[in-house]
XYZ file of N, CA, C and O in Angstrom:
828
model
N -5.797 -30.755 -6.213
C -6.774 -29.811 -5.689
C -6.873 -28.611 -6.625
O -5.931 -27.818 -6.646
N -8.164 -28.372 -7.566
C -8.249 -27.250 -7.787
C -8.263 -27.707 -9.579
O -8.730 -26.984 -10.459
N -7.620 -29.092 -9.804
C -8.019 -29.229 -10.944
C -8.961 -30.196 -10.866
O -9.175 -30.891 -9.873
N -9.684 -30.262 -12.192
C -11.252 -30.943 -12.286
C -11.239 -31.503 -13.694
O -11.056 -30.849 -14.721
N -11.450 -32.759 -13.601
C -11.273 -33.848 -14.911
C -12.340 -34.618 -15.013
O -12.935 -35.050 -14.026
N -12.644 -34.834 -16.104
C -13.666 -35.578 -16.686
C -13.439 -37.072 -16.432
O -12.362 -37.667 -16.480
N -14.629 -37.559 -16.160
C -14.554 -39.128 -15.991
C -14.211 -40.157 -16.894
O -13.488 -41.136 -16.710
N -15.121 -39.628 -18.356
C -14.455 -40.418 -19.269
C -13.789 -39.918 -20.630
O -13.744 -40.392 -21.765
N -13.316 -38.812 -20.064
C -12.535 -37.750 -21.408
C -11.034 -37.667 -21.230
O -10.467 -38.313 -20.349
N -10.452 -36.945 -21.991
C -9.052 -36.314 -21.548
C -9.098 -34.715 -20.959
O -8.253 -33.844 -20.752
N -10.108 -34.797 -20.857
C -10.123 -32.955 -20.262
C -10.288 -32.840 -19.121
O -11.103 -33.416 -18.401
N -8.866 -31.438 -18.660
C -9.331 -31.370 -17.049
C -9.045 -29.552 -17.676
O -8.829 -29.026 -18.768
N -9.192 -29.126 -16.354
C -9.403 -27.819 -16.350
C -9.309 -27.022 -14.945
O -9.649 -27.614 -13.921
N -8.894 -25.813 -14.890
C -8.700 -25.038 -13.628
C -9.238 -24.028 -13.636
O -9.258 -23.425 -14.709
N -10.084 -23.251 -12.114
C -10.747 -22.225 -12.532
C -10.110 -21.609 -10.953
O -9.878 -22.162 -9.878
N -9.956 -19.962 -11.534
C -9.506 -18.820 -10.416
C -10.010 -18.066 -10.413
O -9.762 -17.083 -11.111
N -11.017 -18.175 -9.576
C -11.973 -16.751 -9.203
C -13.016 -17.017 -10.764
O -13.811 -17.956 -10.792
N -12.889 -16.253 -11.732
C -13.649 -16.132 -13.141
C -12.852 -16.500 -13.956
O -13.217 -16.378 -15.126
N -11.575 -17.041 -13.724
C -10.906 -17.246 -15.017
C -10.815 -18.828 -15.488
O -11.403 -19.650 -14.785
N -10.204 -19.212 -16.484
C -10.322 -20.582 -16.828
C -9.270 -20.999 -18.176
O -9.007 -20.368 -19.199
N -8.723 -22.594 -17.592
C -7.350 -22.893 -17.854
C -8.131 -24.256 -18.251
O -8.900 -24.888 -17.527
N -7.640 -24.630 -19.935
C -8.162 -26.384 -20.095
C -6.844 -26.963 -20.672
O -6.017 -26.427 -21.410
N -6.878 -28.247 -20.112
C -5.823 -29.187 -21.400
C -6.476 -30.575 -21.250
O -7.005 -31.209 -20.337
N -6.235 -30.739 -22.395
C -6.758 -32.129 -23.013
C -5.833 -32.675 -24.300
O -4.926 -32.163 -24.956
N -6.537 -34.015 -24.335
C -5.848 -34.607 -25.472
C -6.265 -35.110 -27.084
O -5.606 -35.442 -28.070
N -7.925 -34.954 -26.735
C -8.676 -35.460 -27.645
C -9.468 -33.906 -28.104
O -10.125 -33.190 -27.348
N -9.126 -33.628 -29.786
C -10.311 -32.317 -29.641
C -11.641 -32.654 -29.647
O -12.396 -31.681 -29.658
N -12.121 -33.659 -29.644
C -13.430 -33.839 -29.183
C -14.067 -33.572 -28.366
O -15.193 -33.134 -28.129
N -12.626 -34.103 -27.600
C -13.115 -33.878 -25.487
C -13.246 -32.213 -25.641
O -14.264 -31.792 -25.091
N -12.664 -31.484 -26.090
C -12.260 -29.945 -25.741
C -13.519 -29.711 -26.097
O -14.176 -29.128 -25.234
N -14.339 -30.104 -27.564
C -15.107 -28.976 -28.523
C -16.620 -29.178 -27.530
O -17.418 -28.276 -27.275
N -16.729 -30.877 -27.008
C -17.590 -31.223 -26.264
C -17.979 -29.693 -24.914
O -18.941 -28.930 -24.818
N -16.419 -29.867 -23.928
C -16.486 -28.480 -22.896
C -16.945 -27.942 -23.582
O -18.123 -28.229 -23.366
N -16.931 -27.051 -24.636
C -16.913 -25.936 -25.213
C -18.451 -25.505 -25.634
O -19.064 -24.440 -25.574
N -18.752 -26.703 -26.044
C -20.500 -26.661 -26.592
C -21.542 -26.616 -25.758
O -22.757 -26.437 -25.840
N -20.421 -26.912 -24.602
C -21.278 -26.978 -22.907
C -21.340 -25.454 -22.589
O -22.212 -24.590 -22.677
N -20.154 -25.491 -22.217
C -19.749 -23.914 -21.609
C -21.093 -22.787 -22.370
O -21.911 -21.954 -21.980
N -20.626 -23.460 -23.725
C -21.596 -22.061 -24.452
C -23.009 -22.220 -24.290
O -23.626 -21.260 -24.753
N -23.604 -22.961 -23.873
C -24.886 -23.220 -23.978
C -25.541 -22.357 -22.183
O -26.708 -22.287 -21.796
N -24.465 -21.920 -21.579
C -24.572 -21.459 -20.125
C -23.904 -20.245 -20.297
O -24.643 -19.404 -19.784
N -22.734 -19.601 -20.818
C -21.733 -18.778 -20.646
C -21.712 -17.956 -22.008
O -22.353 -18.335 -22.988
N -20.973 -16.865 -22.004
C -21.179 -16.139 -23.415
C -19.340 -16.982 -23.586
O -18.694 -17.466 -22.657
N -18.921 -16.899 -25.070
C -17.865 -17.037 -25.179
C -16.370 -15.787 -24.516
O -16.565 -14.594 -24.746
N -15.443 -16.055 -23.994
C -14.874 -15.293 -23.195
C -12.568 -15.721 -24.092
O -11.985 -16.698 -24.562
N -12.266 -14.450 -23.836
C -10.933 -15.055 -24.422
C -10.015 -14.300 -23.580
O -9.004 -13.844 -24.115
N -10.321 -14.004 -21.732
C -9.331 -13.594 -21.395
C -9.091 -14.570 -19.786
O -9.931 -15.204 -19.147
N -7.774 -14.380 -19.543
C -7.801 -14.978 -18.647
C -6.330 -14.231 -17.639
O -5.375 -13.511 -17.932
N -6.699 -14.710 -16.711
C -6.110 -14.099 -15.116
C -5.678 -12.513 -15.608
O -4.509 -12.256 -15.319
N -6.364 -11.476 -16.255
C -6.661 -9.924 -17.074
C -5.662 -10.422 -18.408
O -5.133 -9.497 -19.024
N -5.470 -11.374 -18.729
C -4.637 -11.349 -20.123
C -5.739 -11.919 -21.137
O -6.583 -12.812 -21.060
N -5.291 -10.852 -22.282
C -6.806 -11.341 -23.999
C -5.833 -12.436 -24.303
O -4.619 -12.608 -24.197
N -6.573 -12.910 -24.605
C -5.683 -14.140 -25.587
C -6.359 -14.205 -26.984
O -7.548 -14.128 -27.290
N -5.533 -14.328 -27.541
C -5.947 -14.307 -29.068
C -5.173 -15.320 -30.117
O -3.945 -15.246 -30.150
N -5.800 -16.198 -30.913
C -5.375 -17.350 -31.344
C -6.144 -17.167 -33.148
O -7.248 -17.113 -33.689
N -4.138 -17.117 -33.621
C -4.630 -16.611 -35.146
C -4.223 -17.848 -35.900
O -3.058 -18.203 -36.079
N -5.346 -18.492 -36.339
C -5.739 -19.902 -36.701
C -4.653 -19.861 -38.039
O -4.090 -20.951 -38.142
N -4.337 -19.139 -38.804
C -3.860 -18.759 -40.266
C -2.759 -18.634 -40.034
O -2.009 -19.029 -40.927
N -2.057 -18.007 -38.690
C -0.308 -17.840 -38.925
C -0.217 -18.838 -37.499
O 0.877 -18.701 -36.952
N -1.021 -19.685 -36.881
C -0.691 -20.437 -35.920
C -0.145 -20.040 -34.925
O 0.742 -20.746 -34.445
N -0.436 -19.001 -34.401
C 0.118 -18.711 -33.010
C -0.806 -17.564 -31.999
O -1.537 -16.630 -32.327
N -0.503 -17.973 -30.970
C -1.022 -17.345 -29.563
C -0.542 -16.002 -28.998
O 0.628 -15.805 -28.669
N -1.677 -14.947 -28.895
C -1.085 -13.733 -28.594
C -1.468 -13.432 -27.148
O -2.673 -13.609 -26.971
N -0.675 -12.951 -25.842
C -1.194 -12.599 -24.933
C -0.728 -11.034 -24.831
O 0.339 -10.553 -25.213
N -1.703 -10.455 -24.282
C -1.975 -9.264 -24.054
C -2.692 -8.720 -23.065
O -3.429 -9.369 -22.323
N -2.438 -7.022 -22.989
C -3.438 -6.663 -21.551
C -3.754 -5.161 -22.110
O -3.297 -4.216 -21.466
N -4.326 -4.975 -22.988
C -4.902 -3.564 -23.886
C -4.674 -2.689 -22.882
O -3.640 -2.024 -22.823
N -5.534 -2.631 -22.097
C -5.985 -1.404 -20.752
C -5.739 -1.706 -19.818
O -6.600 -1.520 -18.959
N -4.635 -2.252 -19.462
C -4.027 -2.637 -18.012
C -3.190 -1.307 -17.590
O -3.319 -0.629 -16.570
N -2.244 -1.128 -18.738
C -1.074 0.067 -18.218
C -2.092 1.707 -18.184
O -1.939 2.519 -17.271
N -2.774 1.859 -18.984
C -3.851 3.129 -19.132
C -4.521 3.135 -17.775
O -4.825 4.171 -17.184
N -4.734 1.896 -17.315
C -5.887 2.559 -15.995
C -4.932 2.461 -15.046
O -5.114 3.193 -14.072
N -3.813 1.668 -15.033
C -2.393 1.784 -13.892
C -1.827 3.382 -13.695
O -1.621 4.009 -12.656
N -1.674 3.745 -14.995
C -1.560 5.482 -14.701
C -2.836 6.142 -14.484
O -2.700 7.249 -13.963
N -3.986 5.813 -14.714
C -4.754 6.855 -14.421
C -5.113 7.054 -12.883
O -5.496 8.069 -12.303
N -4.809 5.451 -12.282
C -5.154 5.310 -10.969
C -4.247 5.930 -10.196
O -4.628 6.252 -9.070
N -2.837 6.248 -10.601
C -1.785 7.466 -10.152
C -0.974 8.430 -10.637
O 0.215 8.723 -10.514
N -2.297 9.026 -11.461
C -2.421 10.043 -11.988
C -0.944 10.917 -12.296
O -0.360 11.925 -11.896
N -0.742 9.589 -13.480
C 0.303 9.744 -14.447
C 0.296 10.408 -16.203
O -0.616 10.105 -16.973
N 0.987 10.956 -16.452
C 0.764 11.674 -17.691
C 1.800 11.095 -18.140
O 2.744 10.766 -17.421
N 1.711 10.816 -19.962
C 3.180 11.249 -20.605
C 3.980 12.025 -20.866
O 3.537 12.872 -21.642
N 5.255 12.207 -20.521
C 5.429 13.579 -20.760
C 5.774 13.661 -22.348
O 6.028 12.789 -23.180
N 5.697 14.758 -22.400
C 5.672 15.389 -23.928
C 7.286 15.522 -24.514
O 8.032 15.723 -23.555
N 7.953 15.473 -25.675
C 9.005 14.968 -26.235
C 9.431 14.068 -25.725
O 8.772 13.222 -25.120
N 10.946 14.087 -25.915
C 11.692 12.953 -26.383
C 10.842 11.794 -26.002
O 10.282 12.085 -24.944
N 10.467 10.482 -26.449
C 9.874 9.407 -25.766
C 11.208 8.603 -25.070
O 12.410 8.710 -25.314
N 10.470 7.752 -24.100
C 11.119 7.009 -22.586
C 11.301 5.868 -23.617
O 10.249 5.246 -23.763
N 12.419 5.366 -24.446
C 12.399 3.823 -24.491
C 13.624 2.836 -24.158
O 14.096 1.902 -24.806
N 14.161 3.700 -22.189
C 14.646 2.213 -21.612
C 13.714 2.188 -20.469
O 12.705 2.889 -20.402
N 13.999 1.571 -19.813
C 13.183 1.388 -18.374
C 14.120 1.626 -17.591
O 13.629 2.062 -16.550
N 15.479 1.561 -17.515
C 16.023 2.524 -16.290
C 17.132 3.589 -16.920
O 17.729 3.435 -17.986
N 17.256 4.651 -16.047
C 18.155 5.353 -17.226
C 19.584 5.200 -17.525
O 20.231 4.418 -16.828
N 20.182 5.874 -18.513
C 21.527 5.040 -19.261
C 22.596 5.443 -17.814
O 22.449 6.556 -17.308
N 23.535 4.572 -17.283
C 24.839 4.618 -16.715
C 25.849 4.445 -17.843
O 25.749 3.552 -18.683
N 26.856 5.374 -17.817
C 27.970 5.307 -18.880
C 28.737 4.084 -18.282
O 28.438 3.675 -17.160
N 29.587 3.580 -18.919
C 30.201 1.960 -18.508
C 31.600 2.733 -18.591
O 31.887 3.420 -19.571
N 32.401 2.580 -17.553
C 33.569 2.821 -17.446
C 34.315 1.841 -17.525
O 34.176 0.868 -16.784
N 35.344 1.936 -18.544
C 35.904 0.783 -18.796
C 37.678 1.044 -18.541
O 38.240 2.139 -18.510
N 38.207 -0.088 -18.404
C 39.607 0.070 -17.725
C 39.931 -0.531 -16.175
O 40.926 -1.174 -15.840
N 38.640 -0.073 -15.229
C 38.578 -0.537 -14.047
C 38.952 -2.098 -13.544
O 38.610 -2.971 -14.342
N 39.581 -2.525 -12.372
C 40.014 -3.504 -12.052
C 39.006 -4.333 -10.892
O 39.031 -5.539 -10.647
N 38.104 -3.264 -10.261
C 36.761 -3.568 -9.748
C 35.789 -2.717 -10.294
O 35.881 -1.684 -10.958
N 34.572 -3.547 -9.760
C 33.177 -3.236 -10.478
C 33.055 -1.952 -9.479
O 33.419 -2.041 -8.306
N 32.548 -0.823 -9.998
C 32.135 0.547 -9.292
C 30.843 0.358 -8.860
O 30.045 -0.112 -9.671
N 30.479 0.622 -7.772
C 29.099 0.995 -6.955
C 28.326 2.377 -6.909
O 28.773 3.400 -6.390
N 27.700 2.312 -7.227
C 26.941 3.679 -7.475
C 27.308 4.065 -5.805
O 27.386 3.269 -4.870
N 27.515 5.687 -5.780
C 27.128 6.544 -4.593
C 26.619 6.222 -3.616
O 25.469 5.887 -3.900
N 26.776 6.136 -2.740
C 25.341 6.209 -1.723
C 24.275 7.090 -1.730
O 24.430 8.283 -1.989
N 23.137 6.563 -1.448
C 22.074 7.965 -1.495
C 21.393 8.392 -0.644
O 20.396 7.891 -0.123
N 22.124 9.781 -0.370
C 22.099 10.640 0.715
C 20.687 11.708 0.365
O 20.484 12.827 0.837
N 19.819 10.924 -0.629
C 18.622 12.042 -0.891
C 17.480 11.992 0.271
O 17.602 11.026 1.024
N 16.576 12.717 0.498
C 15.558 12.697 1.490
C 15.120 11.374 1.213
O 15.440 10.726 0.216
N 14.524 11.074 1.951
C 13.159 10.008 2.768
C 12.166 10.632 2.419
O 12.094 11.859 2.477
N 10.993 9.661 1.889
C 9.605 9.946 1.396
C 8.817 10.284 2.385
O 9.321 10.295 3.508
N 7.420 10.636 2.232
C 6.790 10.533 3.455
C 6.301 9.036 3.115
O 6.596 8.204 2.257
N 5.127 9.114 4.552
C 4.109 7.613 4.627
C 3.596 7.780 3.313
O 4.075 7.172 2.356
N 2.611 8.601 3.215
C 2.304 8.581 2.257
C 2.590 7.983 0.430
O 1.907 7.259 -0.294
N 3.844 8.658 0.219
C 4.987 8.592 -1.223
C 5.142 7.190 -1.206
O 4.939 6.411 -2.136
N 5.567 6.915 0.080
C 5.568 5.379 0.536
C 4.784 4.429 -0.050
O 5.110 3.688 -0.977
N 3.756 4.474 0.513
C 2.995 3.717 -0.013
C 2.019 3.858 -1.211
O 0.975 3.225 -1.374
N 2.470 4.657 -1.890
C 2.244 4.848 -2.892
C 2.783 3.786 -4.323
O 2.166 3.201 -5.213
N 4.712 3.971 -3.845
C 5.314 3.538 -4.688
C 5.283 2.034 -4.531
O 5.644 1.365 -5.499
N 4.876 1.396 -3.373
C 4.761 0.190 -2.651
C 3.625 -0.167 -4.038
O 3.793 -1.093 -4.832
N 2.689 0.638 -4.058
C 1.452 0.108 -4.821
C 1.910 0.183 -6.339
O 1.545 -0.607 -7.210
N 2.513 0.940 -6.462
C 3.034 0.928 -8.186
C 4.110 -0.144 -8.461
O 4.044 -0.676 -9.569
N 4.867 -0.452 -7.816
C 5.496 -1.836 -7.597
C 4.559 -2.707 -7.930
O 4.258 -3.128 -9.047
N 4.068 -2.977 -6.776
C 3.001 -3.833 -7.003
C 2.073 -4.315 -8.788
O 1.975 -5.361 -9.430
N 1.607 -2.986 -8.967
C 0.825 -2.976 -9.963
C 1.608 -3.372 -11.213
O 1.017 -4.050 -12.054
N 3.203 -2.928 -11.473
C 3.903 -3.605 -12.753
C 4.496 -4.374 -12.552
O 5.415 -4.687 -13.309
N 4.216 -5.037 -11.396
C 5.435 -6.437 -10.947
C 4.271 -7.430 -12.011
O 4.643 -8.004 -13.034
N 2.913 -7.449 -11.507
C 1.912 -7.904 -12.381
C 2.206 -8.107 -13.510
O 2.515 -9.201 -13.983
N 2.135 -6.928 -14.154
C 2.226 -6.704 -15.496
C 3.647 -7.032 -15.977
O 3.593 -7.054 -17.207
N 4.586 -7.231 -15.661
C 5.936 -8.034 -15.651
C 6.152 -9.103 -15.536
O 7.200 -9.456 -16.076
N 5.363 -10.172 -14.826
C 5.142 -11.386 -15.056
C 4.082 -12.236 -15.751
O 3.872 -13.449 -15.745
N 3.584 -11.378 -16.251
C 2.606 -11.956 -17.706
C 3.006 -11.578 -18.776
O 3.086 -12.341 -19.738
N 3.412 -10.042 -18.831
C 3.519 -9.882 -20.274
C 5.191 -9.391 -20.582
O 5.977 -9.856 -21.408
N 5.378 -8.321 -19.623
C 6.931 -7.612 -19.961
C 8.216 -7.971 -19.375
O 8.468 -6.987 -18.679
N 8.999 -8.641 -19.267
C 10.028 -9.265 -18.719
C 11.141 -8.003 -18.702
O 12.038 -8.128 -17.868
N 11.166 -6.699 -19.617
C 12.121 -6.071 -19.146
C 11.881 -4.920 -17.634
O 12.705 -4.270 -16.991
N 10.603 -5.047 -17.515
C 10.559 -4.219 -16.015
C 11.058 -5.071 -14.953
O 11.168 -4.740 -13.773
N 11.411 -6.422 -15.567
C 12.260 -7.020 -13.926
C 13.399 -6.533 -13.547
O 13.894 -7.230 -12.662
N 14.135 -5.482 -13.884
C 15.457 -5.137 -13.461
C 15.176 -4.030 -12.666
O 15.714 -4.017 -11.560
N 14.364 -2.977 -13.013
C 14.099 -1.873 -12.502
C 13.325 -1.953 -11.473
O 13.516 -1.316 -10.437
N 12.185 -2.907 -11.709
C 11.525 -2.938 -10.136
C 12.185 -3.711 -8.943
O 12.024 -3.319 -7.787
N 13.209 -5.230 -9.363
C 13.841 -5.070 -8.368
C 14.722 -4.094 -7.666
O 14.673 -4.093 -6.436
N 15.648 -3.132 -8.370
C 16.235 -2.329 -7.600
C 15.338 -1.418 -7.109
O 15.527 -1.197 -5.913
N 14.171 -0.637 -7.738
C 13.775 -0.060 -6.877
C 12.924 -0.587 -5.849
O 12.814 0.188 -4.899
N 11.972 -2.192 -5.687
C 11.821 -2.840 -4.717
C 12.834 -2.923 -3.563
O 12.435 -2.868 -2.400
N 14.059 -3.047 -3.844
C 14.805 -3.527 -2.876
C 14.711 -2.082 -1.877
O 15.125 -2.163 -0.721
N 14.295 -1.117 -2.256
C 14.103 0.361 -1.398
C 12.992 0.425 -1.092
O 12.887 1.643 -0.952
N 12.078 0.040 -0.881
C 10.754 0.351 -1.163
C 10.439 0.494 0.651
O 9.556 1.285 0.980
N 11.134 -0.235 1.687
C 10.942 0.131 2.791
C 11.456 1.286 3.571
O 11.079 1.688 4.672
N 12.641 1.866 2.578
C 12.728 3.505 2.690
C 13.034 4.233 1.688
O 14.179 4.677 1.605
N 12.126 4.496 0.766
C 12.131 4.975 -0.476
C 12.741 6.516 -0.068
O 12.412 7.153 0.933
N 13.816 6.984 -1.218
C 13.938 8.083 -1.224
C 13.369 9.055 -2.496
O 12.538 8.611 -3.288
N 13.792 10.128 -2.575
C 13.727 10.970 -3.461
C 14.557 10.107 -5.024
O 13.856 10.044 -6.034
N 15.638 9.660 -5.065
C 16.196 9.099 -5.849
C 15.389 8.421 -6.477
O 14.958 8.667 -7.604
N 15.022 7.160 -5.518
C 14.281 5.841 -6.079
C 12.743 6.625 -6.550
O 12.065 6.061 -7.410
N 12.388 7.581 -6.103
C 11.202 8.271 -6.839
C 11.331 8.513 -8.106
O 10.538 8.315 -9.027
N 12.481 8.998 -8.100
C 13.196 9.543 -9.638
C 13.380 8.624 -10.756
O 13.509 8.909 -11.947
N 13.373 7.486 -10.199
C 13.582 6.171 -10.828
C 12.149 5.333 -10.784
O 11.506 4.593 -11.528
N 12.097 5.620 -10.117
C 10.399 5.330 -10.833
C 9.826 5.733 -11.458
O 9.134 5.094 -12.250
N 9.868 7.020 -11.370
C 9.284 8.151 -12.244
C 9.863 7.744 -13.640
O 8.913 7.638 -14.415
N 11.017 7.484 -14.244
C 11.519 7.073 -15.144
C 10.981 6.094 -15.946
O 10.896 6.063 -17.173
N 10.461 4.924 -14.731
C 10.025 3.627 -15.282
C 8.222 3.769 -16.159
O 7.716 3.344 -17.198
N 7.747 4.687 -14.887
C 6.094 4.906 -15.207
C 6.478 5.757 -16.809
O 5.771 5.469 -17.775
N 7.036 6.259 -16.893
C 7.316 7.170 -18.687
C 7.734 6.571 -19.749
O 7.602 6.954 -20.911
N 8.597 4.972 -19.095
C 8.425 3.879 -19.594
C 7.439 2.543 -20.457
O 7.490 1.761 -21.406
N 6.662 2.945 -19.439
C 5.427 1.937 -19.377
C 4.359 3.269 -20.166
O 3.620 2.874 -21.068
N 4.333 4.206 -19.943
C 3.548 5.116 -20.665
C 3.988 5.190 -22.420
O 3.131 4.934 -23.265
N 5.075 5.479 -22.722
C 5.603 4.969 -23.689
C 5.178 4.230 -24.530
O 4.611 4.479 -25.594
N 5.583 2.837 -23.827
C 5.070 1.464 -24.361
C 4.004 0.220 -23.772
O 4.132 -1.004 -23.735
N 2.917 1.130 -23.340
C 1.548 0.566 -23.036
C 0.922 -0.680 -23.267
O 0.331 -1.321 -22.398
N 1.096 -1.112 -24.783
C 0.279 -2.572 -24.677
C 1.397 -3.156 -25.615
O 1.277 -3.122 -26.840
N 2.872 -3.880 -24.759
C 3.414 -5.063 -25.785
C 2.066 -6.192 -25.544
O 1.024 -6.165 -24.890
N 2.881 -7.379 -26.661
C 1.720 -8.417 -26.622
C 2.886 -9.486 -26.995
O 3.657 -9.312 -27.938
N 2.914 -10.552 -26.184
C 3.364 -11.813 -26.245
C 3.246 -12.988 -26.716
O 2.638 -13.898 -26.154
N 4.010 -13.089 -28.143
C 3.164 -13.716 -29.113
C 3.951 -15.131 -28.896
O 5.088 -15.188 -28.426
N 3.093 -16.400 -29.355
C 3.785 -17.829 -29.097
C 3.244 -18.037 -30.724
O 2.101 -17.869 -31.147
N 4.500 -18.473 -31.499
C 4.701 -19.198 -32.458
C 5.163 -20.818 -32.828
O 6.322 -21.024 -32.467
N 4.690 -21.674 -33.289
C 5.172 -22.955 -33.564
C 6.676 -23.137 -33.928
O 7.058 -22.359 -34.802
N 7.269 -23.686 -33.619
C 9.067 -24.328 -33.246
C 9.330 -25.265 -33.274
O 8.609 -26.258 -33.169
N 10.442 -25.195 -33.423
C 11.366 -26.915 -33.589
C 11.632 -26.549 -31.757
O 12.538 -27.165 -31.196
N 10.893 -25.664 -31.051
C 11.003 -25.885 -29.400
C 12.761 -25.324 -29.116
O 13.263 -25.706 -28.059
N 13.381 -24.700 -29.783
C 14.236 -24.344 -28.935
C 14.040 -23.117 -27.635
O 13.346 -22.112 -27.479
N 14.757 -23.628 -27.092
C 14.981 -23.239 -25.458
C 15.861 -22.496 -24.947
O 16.761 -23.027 -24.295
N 15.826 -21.205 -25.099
C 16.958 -20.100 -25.173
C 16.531 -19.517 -23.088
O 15.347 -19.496 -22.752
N 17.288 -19.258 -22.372
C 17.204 -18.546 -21.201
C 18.332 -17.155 -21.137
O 19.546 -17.267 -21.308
N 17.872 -16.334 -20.956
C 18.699 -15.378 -20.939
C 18.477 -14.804 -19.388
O 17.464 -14.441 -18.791
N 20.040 -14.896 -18.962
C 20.099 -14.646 -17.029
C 21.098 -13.712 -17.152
O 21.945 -13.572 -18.034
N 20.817 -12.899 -15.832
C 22.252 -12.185 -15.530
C 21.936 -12.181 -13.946
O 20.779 -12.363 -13.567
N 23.250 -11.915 -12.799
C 23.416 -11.868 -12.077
C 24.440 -11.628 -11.787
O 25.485 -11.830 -12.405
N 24.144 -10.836 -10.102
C 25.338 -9.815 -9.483
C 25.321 -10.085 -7.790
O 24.514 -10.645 -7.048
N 26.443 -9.496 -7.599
C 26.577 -9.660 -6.103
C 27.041 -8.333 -5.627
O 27.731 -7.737 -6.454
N 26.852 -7.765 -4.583
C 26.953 -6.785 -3.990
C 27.224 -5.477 -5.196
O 28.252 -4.805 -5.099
N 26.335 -5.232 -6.179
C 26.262 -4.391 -6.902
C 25.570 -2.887 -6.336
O 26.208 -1.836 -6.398
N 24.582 -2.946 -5.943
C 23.335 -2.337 -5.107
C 24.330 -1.727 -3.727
O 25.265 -2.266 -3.136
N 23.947 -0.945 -3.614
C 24.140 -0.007 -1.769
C 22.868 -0.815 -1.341
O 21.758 -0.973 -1.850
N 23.521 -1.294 -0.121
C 22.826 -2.109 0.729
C 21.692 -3.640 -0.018
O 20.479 -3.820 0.084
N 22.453 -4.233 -0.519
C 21.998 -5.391 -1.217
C 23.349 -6.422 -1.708
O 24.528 -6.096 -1.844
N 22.825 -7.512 -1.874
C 23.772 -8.894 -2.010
C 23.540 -9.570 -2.827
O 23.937 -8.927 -3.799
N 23.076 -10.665 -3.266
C 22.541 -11.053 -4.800
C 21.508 -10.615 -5.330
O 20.426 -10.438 -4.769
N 21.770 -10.419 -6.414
C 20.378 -9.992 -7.022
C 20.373 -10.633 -8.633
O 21.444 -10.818 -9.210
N 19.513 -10.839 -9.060
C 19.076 -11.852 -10.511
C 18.166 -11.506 -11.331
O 17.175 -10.990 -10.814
N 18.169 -11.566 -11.918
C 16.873 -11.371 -13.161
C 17.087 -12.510 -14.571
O 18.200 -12.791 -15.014
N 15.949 -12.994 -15.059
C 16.336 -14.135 -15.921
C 14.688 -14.136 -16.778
O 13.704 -13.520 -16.369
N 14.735 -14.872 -17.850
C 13.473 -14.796 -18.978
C 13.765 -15.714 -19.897
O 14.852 -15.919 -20.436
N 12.556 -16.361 -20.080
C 12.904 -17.628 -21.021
C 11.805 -17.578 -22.641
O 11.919 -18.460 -23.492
């Protein structure tokens, strides 16, 4: 359901809302779609808000989102701040070493947001969880912990957001480039258990 194949080609294809996904096996079958498409459609190179860009000369695939993070702050009316630049996404904890158990941060005894702050940060979540699963894989650490608050956000976890958005202001448009390989298959995971005040496993992983 939802994919659509040719009767006597190798091409099928998926469409979401305006966007559009092909694989095939024959470039014939492809150039055929293609001569179609254009004869109805202007040519188009983005898909579900990612550009794609395909550099025929060094063989590889770039995904990107130019003006995704620019209108994400403008829509909550975010600035950069001026010196030092933001380049971690959460801020540094010194590592104490010697310990025989893992230390837990504090509890946090800071105010409660209003409704409002609330749902605010609910929506900025939202908006780089997006942008974290297309293009940036290191905002998955930071938005889960501060997700895991997000139903009583405090002053803290504001603070930590605030951190992340100076982050993302920072470093506005990475781009995710795919190069040709002998296909190796690297996963890089980490995971914890009762690390977090008031939380139990938690994971983050990128391949």
């Amino acid at each position: 359901r939802g994919i659509y194949r040719h009767q006597l080609s190798s091409v099928q294809f998926t469409i979401t809302v305006d966007d559009f996904g092909v694989a095939y096996d024959n470039p014939e079958d492809v150039k055929h779609l293609i001569d179609t498409l254009q004869r109805h459609y202007e040519s188009v190179t983005k898909y579900l808000g990612m550009t794609i860009s395909h550099n025929v000369l060094a063989r590889s695939i770039s995904l990107s989102m130019p003006d995704y993070i620019s209108r994400a702050l403008a829509r909550f009316n975010v600035s950069r701040n001026s010196g030092k630049p933001t380049d971690s996404p959460m801020a540094f904890t010194p590592v104490v070493y010697g310990e025989e158990s893992q230390l837990l941060e504090p509890d946090d005894c800071s105010a409660l947001l209003s409704p409002s702050e609330k749902k605010r940060i609910q929506e900025i979540i939202g908006v780089l969880l997006w942008f974290a699963r297309c293009l940036d894989c290191t905002l998955y650490a930071p938005l889960s912990k501060i997700g895991s608050h997000q139903s009583k956000p405090t002053i803290r976890i504001k603070a930590m957001l605030d951190h992340l958005l100076q982050y993302v202001a920072c470093h506005p448009s990475p781009s995710l480039v795919f190069n040709p390989s002998d296909v190796l298959l690297q996963a890089h995971t980490g995971a914890s258990y009762l690390s977090e005040p008031h939380a139990r496993s938690r994971v983050a992983a990128h391949i």
